[in-house]
PDB file of C-alpha atoms in Angstrom:
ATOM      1  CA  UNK A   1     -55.302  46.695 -41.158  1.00 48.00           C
ATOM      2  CA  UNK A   2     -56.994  43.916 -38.759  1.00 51.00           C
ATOM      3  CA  UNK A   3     -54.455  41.997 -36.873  1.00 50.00           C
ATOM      4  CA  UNK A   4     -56.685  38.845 -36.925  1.00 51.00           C
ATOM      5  CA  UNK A   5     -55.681  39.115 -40.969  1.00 50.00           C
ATOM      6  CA  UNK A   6     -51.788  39.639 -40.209  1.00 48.00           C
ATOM      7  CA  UNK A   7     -49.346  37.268 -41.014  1.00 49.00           C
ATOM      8  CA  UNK A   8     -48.712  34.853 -38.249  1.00 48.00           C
ATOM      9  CA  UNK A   9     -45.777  35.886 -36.210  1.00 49.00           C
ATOM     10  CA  UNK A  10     -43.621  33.684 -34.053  1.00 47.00           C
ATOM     11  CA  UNK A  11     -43.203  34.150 -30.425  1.00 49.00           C
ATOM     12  CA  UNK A  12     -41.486  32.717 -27.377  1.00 49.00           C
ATOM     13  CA  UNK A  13     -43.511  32.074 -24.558  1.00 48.00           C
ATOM     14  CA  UNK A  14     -42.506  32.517 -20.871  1.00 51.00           C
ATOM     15  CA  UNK A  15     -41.484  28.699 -20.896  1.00 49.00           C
ATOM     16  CA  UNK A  16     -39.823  28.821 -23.728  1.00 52.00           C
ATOM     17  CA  UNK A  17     -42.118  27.423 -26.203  1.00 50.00           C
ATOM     18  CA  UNK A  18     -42.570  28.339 -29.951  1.00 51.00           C
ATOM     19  CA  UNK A  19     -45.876  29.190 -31.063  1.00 49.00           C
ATOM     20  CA  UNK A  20     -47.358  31.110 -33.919  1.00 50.00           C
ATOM     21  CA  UNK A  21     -49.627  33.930 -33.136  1.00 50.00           C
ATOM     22  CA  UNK A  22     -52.669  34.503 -35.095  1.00 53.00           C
ATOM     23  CA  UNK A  23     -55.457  36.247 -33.458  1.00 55.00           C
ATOM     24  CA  UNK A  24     -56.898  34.597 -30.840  1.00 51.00           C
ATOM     25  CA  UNK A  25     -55.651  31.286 -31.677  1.00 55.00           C
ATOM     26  CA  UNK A  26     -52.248  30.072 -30.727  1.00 56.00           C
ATOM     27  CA  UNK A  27     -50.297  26.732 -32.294  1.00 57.00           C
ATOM     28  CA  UNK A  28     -47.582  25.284 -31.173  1.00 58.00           C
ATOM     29  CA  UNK A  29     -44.170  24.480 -33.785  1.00 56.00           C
ATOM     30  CA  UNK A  30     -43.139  21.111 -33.457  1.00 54.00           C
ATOM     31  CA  UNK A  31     -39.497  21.550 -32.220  1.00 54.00           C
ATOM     32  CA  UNK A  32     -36.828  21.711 -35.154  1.00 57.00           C
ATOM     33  CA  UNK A  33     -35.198  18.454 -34.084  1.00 58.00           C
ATOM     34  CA  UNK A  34     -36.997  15.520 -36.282  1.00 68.00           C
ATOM     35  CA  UNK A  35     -37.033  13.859 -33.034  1.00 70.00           C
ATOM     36  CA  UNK A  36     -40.127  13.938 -30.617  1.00 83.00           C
ATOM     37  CA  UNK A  37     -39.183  14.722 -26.493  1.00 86.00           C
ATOM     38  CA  UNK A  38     -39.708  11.390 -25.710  1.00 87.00           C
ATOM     39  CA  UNK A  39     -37.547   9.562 -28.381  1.00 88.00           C
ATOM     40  CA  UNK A  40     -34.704  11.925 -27.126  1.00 89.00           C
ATOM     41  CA  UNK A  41     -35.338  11.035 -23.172  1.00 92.00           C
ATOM     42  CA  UNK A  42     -35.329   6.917 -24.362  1.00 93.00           C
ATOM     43  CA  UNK A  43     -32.582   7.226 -26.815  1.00 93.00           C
ATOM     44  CA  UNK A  44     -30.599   8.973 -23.263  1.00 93.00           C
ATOM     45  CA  UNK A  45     -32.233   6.589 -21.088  1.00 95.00           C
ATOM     46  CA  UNK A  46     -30.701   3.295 -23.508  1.00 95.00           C
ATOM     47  CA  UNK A  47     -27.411   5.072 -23.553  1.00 94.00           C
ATOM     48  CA  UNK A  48     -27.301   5.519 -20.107  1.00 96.00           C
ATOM     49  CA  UNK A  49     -28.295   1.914 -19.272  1.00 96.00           C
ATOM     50  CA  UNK A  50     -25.897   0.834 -22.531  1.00 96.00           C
ATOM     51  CA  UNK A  51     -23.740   2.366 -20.286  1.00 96.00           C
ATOM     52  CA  UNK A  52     -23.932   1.028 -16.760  1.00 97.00           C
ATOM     53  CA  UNK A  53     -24.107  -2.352 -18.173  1.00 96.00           C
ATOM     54  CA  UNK A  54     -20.846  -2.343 -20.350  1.00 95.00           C
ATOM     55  CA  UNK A  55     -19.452  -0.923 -16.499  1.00 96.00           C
ATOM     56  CA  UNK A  56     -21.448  -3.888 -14.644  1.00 96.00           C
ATOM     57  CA  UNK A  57     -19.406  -6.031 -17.168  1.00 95.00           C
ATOM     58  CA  UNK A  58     -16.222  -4.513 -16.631  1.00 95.00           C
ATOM     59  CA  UNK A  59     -16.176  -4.857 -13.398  1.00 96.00           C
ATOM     60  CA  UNK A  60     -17.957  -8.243 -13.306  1.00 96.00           C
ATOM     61  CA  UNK A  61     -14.612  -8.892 -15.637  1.00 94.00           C
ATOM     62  CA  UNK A  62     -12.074  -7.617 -13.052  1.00 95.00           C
ATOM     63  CA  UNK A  63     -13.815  -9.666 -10.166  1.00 96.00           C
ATOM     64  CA  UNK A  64     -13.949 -13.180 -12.039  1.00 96.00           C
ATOM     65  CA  UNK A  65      -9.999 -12.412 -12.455  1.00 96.00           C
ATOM     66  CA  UNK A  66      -9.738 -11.466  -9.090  1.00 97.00           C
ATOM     67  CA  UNK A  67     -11.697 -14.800  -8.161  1.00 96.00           C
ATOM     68  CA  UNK A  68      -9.400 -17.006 -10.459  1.00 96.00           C
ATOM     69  CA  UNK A  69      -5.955 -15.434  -8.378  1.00 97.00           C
ATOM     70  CA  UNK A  70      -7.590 -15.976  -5.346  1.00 97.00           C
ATOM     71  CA  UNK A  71      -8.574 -19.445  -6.126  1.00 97.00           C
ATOM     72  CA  UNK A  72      -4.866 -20.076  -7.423  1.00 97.00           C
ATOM     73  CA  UNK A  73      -3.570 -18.372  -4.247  1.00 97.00           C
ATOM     74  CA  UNK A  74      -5.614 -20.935  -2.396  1.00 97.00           C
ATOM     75  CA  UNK A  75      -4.464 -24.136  -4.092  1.00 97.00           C
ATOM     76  CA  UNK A  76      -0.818 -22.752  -3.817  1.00 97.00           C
ATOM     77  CA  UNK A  77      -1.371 -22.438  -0.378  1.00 98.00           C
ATOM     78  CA  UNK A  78      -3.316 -26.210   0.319  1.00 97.00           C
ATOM     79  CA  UNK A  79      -0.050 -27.057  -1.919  1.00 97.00           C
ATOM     80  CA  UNK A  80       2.433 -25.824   0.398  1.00 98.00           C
ATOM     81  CA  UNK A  81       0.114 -27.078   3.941  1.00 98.00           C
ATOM     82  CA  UNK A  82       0.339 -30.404   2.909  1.00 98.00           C
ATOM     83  CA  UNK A  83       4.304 -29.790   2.469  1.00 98.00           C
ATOM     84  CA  UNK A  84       4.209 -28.514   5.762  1.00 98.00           C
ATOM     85  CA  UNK A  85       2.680 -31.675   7.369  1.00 98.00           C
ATOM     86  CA  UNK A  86       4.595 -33.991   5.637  1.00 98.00           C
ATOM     87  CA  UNK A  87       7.421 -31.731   6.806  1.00 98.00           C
ATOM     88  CA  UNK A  88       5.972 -32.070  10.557  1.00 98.00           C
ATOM     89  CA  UNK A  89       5.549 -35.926  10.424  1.00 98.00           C
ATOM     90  CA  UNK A  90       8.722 -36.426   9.262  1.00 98.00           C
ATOM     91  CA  UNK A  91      10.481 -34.208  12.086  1.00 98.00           C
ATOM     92  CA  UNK A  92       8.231 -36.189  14.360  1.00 98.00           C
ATOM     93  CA  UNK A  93       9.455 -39.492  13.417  1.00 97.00           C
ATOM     94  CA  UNK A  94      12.879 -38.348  13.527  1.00 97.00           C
ATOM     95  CA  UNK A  95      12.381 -36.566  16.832  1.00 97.00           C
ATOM     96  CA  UNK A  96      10.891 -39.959  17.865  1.00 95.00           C
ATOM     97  CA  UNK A  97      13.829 -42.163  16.393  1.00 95.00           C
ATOM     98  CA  UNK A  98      16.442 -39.788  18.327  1.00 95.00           C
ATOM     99  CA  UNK A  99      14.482 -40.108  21.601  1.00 94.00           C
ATOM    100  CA  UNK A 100      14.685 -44.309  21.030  1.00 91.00           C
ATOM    101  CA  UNK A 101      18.498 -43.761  20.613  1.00 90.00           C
ATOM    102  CA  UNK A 102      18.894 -41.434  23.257  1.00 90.00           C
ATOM    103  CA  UNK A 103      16.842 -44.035  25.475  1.00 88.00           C
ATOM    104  CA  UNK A 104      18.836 -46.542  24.504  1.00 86.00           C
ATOM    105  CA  UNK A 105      22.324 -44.962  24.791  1.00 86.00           C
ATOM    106  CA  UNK A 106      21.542 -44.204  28.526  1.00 84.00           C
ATOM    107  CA  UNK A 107      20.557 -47.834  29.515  1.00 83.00           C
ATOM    108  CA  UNK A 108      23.481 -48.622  27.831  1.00 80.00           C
ATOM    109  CA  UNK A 109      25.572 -46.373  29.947  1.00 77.00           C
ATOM    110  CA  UNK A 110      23.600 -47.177  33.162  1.00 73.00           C
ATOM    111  CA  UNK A 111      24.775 -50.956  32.031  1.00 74.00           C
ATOM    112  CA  UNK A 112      28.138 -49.523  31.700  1.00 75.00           C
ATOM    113  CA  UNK A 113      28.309 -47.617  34.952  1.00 71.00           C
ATOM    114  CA  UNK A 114      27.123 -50.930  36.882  1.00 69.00           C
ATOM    115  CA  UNK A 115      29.418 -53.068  34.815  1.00 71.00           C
ATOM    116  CA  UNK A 116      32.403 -50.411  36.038  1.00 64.00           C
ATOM    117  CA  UNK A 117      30.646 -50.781  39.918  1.00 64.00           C
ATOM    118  CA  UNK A 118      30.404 -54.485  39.625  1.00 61.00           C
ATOM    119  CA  UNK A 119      34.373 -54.807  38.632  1.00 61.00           C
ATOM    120  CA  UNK A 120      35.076 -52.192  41.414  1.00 57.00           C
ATOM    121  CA  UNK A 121      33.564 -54.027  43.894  1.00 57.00           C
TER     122      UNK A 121
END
């Protein structure tokens, strides 16, 4: 029998690729997934990008809460300067209202001292 008349025959190539023998002319099998190569390499490609933007998200998630602490932290702490300077002014005053006594209590003993002098004399 001629082998140009045989049935085709499937074989696998070096590279792995189906084709169907018939003679001298070779065709190739479309693969037995309805999907072509490249609707398999974009459908990976969307999930892949699907999923680095749902982590871009996360993450841009985590930072804005990170953001709203810090900017709580930071009125706490404008919160608690302003305590501390009207803490500070207030010691100052006082410090300043005890030096005018102190001041003032030591003329008044100098006055004493040359009142007790004066008498002595």
């Amino acid at each position: 029998m001629d082998p140009s008349l045989s049935t085709p025959t499937r074989q696998t190539s070096s590279r792995g690729n189906n084709h169907i023998s018939a003679g001298d002319t070779t065709k190739e099998i479309p693969p037995t997934s309805s999907k072509l190569p490249f609707d398999r390499i974009m459908e990976e490609s969307v999930s892949q990008i699907t999923t680095m933007l749902s982590n871009i998200l996360e993450h841009h998630g985590h930072a804005n809460q990170c953001l709203a602490s810090l900017e709580e932290d930071l009125a706490h702490t404008k919160l608690e300067e302003e305590k501390l300077k009207a803490m500070i002014e207030a010691l100052e005053k006082e410090k300043s209202e005890m030096n005018a006594k102190v001041a003032l209590m030591e003329r008044k003993d100098f006055y004493d001292l040359l009142e007790v002098k004066v008498e002595g004399f």
